[in-house]
Amino acid sequence: MSRSGYYVWRCRPPSKRARENAMLTEETAQIHARTRGAYGARRIHIELQAGGTQVGKKRVARLMKALVYAA
């Protein structure tokens, strides 16, 4: 990779998918905290869909797993 290409990549704003993942991660953490850790990926997925957010169960599970390892 060229040096100039690296610096262009580094200064690039986050992608749409990355922004959506950040938003979903925040919503997931709020639901998880509100239920005092009782809800897993399946129930959180159902709550998100009930709120109008189109998201897959596996994506919710992946984001929750990343939250556990980030903490």
C-alpha positions as CSV (number, residue, x, y, z in Angstrom):
1,M,0.0,0.0,0.0
2,S,1.3,3.4,-0.8
3,R,1.9,6.0,1.9
4,S,-0.6,8.5,0.4
5,G,-3.2,5.7,0.0
6,Y,-2.8,4.9,3.7
7,Y,-3.3,8.5,4.8
8,V,-6.4,8.9,2.6
9,W,-7.9,5.7,4.1
10,R,-7.1,6.9,7.6
11,C,-8.8,10.2,7.2
12,R,-11.9,8.7,5.4
13,P,-15.1,9.1,7.4
14,P,-16.8,5.9,8.7
15,S,-18.9,3.9,6.2
16,K,-22.6,3.7,6.4
17,R,-22.4,0.2,7.7
18,A,-20.0,1.3,10.5
19,R,-22.4,4.1,11.5
20,E,-25.4,1.7,11.5
21,N,-23.4,-0.8,13.6
22,A,-22.5,2.0,16.1
23,M,-26.2,3.0,16.4
24,L,-27.3,-0.7,16.7
25,T,-24.7,-1.4,19.3
26,E,-25.9,1.6,21.4
27,E,-29.5,0.5,21.2
28,T,-28.6,-3.1,22.0
29,A,-26.6,-2.0,25.1
30,Q,-29.5,0.1,26.2
31,I,-32.0,-2.7,25.9
32,H,-29.6,-5.1,27.6
33,A,-29.1,-2.7,30.5
34,R,-32.8,-2.0,30.8
35,T,-33.6,-5.7,31.2
36,R,-30.7,-6.1,33.6
37,G,-28.9,-8.5,31.3
38,A,-31.8,-10.9,31.0
39,Y,-32.3,-10.4,27.3
40,G,-30.1,-12.2,24.8
41,A,-29.7,-11.7,21.1
42,R,-33.0,-13.3,20.2
43,R,-35.2,-11.1,22.5
44,I,-33.2,-8.0,21.6
45,H,-33.7,-8.8,18.0
46,I,-37.4,-9.0,18.5
47,E,-37.5,-5.7,20.4
48,L,-35.5,-3.9,17.7
49,Q,-37.9,-5.2,15.0
50,A,-40.9,-4.2,17.1
51,G,-39.4,-0.7,17.2
52,G,-39.1,-0.6,13.4
53,T,-35.4,-1.4,13.0
54,Q,-34.8,-4.0,10.3
55,V,-31.9,-6.1,11.5
56,G,-30.9,-9.7,11.5
57,K,-30.6,-11.9,14.6
58,K,-27.0,-12.9,13.7
59,R,-26.0,-9.3,13.3
60,V,-27.4,-8.5,16.8
61,A,-25.5,-11.5,18.2
62,R,-22.3,-10.4,16.6
63,L,-22.6,-6.9,17.9
64,M,-23.4,-8.2,21.4
65,K,-20.4,-10.4,21.3
66,A,-18.2,-7.5,20.3
67,L,-19.6,-5.5,23.3
68,V,-18.6,-8.3,25.7
69,Y,-15.1,-8.3,24.4
70,A,-14.8,-4.5,24.4
71,A,-15.7,-4.4,28.1
